[in-house]
JSON list of C-alpha atoms in Angstrom, two decimals:
[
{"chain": "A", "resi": 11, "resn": "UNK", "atom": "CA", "xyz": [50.86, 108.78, 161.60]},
{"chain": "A", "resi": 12, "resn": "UNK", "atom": "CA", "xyz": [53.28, 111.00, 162.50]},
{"chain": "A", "resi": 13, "resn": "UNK", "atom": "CA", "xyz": [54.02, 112.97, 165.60]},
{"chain": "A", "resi": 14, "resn": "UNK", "atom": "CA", "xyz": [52.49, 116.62, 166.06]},
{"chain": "A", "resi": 15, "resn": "UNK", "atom": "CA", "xyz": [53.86, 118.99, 168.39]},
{"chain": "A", "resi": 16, "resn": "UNK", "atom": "CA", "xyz": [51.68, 122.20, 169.93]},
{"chain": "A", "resi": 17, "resn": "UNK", "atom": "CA", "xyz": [53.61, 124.79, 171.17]},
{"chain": "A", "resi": 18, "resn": "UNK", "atom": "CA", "xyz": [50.73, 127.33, 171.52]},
{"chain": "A", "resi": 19, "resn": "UNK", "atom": "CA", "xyz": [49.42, 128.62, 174.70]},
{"chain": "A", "resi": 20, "resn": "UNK", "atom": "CA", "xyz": [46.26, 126.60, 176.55]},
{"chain": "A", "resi": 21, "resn": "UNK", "atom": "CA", "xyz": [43.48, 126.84, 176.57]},
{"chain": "A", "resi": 22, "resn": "UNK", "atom": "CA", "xyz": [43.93, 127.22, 172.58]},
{"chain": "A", "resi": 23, "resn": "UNK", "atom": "CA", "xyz": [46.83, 124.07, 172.43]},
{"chain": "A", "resi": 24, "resn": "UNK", "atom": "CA", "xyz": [43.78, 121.87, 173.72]},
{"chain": "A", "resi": 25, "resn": "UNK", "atom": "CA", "xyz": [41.35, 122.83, 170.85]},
{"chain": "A", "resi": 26, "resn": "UNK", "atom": "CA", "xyz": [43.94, 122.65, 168.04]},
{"chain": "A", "resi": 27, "resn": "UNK", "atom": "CA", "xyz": [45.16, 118.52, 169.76]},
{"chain": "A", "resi": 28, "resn": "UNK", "atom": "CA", "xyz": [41.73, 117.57, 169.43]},
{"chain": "A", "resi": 29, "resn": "UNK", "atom": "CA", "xyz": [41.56, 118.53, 165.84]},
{"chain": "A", "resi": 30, "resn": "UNK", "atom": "CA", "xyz": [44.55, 116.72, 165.28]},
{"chain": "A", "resi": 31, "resn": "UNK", "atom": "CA", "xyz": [43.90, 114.00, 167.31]},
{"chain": "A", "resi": 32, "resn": "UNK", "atom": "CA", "xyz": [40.94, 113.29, 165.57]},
{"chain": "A", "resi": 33, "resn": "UNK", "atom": "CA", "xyz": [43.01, 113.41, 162.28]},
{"chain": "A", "resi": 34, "resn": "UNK", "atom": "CA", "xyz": [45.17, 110.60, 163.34]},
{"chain": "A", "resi": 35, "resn": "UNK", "atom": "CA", "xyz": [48.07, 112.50, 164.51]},
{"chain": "A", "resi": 36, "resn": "UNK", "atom": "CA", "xyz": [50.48, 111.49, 167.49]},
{"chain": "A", "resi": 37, "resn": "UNK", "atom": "CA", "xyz": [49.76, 114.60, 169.14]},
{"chain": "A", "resi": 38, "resn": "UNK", "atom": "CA", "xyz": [51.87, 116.14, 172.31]},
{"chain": "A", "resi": 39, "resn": "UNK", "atom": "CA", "xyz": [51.60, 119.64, 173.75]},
{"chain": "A", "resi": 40, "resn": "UNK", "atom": "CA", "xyz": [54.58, 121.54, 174.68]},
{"chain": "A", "resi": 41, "resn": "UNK", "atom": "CA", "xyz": [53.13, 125.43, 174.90]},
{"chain": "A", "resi": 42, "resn": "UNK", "atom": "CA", "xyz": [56.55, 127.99, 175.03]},
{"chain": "A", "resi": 43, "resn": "UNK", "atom": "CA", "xyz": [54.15, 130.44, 176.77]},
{"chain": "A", "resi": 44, "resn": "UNK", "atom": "CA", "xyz": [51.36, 131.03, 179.01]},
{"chain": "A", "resi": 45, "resn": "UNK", "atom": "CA", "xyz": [48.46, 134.06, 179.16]},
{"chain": "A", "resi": 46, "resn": "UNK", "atom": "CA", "xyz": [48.49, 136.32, 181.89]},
{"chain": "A", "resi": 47, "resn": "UNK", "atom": "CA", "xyz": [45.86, 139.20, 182.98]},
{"chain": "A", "resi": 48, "resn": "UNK", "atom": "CA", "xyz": [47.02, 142.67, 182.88]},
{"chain": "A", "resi": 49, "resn": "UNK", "atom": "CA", "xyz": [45.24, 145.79, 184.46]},
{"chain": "A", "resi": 50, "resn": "UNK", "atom": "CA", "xyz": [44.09, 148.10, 182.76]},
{"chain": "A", "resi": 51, "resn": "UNK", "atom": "CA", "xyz": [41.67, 150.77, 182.65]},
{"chain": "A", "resi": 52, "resn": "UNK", "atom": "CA", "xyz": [38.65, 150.16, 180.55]},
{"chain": "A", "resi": 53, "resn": "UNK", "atom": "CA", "xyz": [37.46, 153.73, 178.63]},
{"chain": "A", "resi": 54, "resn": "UNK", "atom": "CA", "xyz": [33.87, 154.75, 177.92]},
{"chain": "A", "resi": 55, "resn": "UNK", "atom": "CA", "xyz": [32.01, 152.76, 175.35]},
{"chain": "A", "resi": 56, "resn": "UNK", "atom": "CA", "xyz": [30.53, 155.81, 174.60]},
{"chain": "A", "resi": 57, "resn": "UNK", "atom": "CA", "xyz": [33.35, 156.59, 172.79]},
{"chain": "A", "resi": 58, "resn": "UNK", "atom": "CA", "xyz": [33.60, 153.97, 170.36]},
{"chain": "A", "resi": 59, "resn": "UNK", "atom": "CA", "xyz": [31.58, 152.68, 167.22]},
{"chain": "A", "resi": 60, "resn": "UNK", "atom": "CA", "xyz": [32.40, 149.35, 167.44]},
{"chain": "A", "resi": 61, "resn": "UNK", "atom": "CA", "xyz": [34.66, 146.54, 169.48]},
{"chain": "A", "resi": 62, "resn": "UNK", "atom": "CA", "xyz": [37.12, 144.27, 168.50]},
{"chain": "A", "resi": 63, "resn": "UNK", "atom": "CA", "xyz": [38.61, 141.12, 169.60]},
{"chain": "A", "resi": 64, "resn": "UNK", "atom": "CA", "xyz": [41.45, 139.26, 168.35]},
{"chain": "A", "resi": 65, "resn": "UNK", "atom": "CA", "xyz": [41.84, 136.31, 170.77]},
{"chain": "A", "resi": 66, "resn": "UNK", "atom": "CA", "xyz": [39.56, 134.31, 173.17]},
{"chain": "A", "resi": 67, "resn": "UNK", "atom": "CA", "xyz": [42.37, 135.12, 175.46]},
{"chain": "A", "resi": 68, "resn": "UNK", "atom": "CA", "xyz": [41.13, 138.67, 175.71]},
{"chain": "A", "resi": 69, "resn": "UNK", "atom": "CA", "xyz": [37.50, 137.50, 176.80]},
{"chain": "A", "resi": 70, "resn": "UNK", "atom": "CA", "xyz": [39.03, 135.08, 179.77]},
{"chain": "A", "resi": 71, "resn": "UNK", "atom": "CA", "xyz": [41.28, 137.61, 180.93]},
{"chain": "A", "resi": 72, "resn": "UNK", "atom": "CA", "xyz": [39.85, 140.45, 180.13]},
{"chain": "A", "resi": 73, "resn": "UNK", "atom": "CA", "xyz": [37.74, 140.63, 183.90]},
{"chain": "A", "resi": 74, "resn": "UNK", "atom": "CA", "xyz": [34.62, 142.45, 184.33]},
{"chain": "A", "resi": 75, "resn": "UNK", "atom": "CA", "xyz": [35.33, 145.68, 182.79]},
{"chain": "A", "resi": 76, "resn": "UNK", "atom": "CA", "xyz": [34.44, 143.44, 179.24]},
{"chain": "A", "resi": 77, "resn": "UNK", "atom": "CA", "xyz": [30.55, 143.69, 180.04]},
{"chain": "A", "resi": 78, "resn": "UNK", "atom": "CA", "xyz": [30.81, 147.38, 179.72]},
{"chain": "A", "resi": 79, "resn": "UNK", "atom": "CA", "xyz": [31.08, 146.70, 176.24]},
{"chain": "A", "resi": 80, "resn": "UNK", "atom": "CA", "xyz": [28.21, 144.50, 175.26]},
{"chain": "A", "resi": 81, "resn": "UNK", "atom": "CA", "xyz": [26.23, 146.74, 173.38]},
{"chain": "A", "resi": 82, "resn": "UNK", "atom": "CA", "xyz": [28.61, 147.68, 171.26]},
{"chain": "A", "resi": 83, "resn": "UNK", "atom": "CA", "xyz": [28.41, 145.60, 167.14]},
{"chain": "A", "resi": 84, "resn": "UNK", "atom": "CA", "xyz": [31.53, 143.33, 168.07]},
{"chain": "A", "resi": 85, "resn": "UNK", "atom": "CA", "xyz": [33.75, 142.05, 165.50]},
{"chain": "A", "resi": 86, "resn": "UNK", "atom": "CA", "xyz": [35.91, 138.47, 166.48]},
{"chain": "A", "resi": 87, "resn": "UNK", "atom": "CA", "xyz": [38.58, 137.15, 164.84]},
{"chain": "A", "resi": 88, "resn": "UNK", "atom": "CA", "xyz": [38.14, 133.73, 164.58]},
{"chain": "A", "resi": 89, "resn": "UNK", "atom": "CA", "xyz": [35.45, 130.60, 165.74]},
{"chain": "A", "resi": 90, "resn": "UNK", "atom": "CA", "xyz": [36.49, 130.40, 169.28]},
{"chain": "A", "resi": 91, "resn": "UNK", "atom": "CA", "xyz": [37.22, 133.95, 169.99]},
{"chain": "A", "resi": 92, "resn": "UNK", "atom": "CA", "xyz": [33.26, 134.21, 168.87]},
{"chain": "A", "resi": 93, "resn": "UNK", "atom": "CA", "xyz": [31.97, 131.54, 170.88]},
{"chain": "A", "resi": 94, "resn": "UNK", "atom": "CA", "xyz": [33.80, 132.98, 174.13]},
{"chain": "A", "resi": 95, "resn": "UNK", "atom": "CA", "xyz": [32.22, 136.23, 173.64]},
{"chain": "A", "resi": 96, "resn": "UNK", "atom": "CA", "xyz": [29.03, 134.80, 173.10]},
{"chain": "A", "resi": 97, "resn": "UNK", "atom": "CA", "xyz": [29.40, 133.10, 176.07]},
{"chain": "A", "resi": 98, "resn": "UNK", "atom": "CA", "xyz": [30.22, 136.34, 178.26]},
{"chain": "A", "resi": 99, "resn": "UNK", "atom": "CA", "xyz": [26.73, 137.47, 177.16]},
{"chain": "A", "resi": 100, "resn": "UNK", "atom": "CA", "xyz": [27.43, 139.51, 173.57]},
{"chain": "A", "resi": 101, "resn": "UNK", "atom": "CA", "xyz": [24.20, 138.59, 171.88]},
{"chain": "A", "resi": 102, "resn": "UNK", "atom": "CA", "xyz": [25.63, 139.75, 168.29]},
{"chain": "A", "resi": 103, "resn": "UNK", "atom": "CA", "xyz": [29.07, 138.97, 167.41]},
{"chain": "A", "resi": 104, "resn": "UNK", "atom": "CA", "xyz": [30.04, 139.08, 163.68]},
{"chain": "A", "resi": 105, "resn": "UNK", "atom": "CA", "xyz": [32.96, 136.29, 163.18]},
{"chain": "A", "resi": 106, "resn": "UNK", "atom": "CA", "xyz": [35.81, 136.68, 160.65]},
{"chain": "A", "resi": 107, "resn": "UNK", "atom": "CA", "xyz": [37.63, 134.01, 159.18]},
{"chain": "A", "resi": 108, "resn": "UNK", "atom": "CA", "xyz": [40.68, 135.93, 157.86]},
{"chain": "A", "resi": 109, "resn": "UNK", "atom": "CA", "xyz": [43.61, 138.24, 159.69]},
{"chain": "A", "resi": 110, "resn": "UNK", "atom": "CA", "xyz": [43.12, 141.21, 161.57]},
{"chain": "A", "resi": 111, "resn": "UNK", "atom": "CA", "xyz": [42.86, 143.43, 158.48]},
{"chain": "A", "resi": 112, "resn": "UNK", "atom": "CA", "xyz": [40.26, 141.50, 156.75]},
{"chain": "A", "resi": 113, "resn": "UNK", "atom": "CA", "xyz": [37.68, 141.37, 159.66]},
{"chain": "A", "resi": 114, "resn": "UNK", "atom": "CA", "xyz": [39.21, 145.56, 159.92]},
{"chain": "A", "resi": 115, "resn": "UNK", "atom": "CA", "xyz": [38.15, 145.77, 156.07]},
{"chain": "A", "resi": 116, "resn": "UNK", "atom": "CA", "xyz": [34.73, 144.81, 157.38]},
{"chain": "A", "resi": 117, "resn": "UNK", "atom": "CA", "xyz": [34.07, 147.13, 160.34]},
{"chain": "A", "resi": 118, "resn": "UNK", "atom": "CA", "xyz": [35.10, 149.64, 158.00]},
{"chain": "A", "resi": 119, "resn": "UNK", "atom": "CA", "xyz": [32.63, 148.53, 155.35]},
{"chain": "A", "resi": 120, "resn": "UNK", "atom": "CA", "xyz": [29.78, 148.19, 157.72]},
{"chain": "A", "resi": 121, "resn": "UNK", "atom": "CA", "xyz": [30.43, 151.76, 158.68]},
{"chain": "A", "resi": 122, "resn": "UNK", "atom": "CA", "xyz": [32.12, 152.52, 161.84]},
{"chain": "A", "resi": 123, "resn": "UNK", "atom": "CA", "xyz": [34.98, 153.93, 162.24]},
{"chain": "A", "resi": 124, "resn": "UNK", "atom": "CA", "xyz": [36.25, 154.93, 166.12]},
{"chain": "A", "resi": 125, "resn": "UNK", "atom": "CA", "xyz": [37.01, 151.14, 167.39]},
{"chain": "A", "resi": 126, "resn": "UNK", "atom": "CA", "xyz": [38.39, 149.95, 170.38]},
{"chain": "A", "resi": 127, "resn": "UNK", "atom": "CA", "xyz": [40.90, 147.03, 170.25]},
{"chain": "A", "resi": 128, "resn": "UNK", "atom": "CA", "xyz": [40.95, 145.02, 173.36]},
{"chain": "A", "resi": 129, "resn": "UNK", "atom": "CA", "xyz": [44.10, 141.91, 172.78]},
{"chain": "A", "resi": 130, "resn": "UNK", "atom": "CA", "xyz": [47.35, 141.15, 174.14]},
{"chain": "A", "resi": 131, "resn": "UNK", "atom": "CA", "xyz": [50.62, 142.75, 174.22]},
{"chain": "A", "resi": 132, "resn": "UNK", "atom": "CA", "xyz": [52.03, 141.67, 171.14]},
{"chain": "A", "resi": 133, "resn": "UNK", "atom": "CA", "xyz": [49.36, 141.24, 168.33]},
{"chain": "A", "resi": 134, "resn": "UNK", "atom": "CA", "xyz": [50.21, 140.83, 164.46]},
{"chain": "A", "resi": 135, "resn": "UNK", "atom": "CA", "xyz": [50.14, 143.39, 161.75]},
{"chain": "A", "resi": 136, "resn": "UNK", "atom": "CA", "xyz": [46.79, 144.91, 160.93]},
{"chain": "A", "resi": 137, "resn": "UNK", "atom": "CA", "xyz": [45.84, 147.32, 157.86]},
{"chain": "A", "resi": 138, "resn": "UNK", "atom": "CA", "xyz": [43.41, 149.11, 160.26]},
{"chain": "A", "resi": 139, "resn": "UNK", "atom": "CA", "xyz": [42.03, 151.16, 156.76]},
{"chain": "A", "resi": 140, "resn": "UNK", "atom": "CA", "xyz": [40.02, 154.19, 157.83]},
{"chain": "A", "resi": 141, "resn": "UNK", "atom": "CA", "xyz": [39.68, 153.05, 161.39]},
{"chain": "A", "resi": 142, "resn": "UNK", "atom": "CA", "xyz": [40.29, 154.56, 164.28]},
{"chain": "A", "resi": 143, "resn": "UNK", "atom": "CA", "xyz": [41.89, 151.80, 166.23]},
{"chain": "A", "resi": 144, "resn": "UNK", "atom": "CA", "xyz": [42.33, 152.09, 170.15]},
{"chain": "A", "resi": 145, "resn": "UNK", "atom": "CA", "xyz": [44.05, 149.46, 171.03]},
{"chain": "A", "resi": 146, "resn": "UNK", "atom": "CA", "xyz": [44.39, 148.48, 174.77]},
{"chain": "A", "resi": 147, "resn": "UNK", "atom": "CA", "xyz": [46.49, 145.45, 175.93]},
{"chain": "A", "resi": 148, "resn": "UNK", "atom": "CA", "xyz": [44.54, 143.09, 178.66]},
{"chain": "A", "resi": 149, "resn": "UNK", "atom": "CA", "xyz": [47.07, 140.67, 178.88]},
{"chain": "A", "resi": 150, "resn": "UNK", "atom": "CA", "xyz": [50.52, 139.01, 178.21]},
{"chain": "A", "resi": 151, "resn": "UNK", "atom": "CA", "xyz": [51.90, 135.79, 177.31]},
{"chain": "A", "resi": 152, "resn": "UNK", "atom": "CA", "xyz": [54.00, 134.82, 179.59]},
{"chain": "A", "resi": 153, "resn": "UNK", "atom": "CA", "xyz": [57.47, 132.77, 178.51]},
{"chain": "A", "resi": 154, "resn": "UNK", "atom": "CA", "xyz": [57.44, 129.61, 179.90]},
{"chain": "A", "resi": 155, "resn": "UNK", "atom": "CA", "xyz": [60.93, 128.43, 181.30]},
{"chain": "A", "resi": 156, "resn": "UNK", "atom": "CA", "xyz": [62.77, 125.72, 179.07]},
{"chain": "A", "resi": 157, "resn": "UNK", "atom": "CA", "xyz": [61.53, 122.24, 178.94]},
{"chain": "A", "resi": 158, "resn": "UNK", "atom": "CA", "xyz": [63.98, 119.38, 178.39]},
{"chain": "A", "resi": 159, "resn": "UNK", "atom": "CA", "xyz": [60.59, 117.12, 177.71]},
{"chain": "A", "resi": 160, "resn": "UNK", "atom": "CA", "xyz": [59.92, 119.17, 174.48]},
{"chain": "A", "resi": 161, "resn": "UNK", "atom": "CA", "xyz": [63.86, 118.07, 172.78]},
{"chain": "A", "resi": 162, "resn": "UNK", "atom": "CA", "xyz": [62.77, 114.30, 173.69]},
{"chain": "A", "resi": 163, "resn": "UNK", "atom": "CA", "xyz": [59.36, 114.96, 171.86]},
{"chain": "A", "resi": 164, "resn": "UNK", "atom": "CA", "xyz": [60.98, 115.79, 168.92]},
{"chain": "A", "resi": 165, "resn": "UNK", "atom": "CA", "xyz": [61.74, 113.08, 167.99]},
{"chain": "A", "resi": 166, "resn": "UNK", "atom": "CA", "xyz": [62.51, 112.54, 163.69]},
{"chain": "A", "resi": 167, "resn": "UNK", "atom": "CA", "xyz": [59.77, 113.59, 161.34]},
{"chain": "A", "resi": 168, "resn": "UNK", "atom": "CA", "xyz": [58.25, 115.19, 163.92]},
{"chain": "A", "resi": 169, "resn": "UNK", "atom": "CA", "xyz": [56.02, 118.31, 162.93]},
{"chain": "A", "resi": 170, "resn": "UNK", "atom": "CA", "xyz": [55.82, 121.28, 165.33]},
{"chain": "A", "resi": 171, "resn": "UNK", "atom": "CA", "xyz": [52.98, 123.98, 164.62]},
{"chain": "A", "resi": 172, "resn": "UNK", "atom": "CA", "xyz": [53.74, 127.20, 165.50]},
{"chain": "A", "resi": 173, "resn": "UNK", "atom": "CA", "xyz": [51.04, 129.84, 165.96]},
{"chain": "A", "resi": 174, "resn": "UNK", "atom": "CA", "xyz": [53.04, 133.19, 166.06]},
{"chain": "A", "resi": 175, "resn": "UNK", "atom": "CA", "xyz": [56.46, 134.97, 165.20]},
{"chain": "A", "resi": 176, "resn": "UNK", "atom": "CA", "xyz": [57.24, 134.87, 169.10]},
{"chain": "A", "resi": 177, "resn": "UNK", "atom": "CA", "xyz": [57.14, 131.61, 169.46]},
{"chain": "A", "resi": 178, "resn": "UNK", "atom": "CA", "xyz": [59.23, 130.94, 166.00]},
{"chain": "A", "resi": 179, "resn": "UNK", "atom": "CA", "xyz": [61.73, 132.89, 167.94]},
{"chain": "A", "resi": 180, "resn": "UNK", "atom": "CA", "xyz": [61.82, 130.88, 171.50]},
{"chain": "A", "resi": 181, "resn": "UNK", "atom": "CA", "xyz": [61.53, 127.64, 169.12]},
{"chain": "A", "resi": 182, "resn": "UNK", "atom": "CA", "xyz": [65.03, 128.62, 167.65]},
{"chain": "A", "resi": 183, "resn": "UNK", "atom": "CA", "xyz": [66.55, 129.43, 170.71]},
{"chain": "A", "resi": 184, "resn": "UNK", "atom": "CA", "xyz": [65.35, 125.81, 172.46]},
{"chain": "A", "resi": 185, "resn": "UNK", "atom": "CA", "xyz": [66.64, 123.89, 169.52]},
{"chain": "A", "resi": 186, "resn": "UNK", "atom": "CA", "xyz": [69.59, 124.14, 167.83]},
{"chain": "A", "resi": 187, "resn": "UNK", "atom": "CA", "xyz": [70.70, 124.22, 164.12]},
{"chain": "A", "resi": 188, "resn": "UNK", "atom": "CA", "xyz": [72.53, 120.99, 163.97]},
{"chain": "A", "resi": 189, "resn": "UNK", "atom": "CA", "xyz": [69.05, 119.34, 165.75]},
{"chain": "A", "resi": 190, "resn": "UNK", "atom": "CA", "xyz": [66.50, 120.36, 163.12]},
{"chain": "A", "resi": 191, "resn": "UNK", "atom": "CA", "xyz": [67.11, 118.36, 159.89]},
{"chain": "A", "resi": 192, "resn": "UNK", "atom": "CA", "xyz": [64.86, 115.55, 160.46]},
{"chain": "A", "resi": 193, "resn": "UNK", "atom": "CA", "xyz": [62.02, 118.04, 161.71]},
{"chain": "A", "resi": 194, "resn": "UNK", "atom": "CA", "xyz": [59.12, 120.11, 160.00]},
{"chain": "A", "resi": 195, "resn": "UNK", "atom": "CA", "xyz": [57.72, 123.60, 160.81]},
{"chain": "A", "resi": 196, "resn": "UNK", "atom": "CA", "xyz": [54.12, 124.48, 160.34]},
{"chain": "A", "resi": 197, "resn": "UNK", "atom": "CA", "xyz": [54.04, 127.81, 160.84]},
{"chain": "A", "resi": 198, "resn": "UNK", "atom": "CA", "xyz": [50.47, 130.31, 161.02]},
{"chain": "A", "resi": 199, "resn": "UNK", "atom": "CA", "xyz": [52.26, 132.67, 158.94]},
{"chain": "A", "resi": 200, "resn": "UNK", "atom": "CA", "xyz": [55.70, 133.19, 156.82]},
{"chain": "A", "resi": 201, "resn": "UNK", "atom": "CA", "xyz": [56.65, 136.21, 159.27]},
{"chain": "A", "resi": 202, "resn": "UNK", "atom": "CA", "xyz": [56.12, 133.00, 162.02]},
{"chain": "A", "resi": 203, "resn": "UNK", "atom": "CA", "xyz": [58.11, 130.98, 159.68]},
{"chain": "A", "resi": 204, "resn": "UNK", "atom": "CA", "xyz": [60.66, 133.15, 158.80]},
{"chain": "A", "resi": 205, "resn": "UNK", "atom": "CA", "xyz": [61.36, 133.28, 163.27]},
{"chain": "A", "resi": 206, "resn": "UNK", "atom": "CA", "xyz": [62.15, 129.78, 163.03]},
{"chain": "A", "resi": 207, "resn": "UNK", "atom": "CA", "xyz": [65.60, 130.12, 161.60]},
{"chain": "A", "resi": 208, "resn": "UNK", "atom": "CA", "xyz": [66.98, 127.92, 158.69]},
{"chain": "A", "resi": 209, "resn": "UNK", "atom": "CA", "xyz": [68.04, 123.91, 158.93]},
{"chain": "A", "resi": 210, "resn": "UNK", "atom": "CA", "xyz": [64.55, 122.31, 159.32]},
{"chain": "A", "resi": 211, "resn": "UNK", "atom": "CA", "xyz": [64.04, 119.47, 157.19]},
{"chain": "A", "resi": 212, "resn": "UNK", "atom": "CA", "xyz": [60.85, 121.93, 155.89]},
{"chain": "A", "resi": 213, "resn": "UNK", "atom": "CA", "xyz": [58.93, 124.69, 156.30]},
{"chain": "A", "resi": 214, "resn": "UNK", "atom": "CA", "xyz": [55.22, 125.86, 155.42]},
{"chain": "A", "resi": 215, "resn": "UNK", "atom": "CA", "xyz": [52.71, 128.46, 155.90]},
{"chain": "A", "resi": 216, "resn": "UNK", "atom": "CA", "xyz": [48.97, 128.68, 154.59]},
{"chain": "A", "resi": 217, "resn": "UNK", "atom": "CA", "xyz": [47.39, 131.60, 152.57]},
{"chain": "A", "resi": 218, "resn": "UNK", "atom": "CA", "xyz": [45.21, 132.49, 155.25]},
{"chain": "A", "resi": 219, "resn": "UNK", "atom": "CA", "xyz": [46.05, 131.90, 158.96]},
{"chain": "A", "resi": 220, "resn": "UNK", "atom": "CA", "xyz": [43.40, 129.37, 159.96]},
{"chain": "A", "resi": 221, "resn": "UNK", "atom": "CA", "xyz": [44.39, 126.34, 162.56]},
{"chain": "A", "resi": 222, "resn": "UNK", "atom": "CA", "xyz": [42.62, 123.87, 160.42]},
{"chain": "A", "resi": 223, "resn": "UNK", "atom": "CA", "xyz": [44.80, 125.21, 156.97]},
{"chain": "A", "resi": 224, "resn": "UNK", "atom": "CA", "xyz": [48.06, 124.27, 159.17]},
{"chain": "A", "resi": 225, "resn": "UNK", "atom": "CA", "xyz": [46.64, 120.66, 160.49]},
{"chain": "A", "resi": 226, "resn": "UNK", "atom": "CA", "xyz": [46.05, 120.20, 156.38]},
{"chain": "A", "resi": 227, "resn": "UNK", "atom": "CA", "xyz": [49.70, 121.65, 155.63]},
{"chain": "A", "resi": 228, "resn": "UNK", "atom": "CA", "xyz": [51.10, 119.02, 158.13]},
{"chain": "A", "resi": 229, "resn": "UNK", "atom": "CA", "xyz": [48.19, 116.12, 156.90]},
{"chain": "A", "resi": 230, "resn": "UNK", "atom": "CA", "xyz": [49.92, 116.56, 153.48]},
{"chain": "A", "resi": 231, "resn": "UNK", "atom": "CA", "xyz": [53.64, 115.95, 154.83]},
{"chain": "A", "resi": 232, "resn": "UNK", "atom": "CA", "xyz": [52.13, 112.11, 155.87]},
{"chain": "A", "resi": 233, "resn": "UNK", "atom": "CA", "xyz": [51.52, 111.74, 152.50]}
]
């Protein structure tokens, strides 16, 4: 089986190499950047219909002000960012499987409208509808400095996964055009493709930007 690089942040590299692992895959880790708490100053929940998360990140680094929010119908974006709030003590969490704008579609649709946004510093394009998004950043991701251990790893027909258009950018810079022919990109979305640069032997997105639709993508290229 072939060999599967991570290059997204822990804790969320760990959960994706067991799903590989489990798949067969020659798995290595090589995350480009790390998640760091910001400060920030937490408004009223009185304010706000609803609350949405985008990333279990948010919920570990988030700090205490995050109870504040509990009674508030929370929206996640994805299985583990639900699980982590459930496990910070938000009884009813309503999990979406798609982007940002489809779980949006249905806050919108269940009728709220003021919403407040708690995620990182970047965070990927969202059709926010009739919403009234605040959106407050609780933490960064760091950039990790250069690791000569990730240009051994990658080694020919290699596939690297990469789980945003920041990290198709740093994965260009750390290896060159004349070293990519023999390897494949796996990329969470064609904006996170399109970072990459040209020369890889291929390149691939799914439809909808699920982990497990990119460990298929790259289960297909051992075919």
């Amino acid at each position: 089986m072939r060999r599967l690089l991570i290059l997204r942040p822990e804790p969320a590299a760990g959960r994706t190499a067991d799903k590989a692992a489990r798949l067969g895959f020659d798995v290595l880790r090589h995350p480009l950047f790390a998640p760091l708490p910001l400060d920030w100053a937490a408004p009223s929940a009185e304010g706000f219909d609803a609350l949405l998360l985008t990333s279990a990140n948010t919920v570990r680094l988030a700090g205490p002000q995050l109870a504040g929010y509990r009674a508030l119908p929370t929206y996640a974006v994805g299985a583990a960012t639900a699980a982590a709030l459930q496990d910070a003590g938000f009884a009813a969490v309503t999990q979406g499987e798609g982007d940002a704008s489809a779980i949006a579609a249905r806050i919108a649709a269940d009728g709220h409208r003021a919403v407040l946004h708690l995620a990182g510093t970047m965070v990927a394009p969202m059709e926010a509808g009739p919403l009234r998004l605040t959106r407050i950043a609780v933490y960064t991701m760091a950039s990790l400095p250069p690791d000569p251990a990730l240009l051994r790893a990658a080694s020919p027909g290699a596939i690297l996964l990469v789980h945003s258009p920041r990290a198709g950018e740093r994965l260009a810079e750390r290896i060159a055009a004349n070293e990519r022919a023999m390897l494949h990109i796996v990329a969470i979305s064609q904006a996170a493709l399109a970072a990459c640069g040209p020369g890889w032997a291929s390149g691939s997105a799914p439809h909808q930007p699920v982990d497990d639709d990119m460990l298929a993508l790259a289960l297909s290229l051992c075919e």
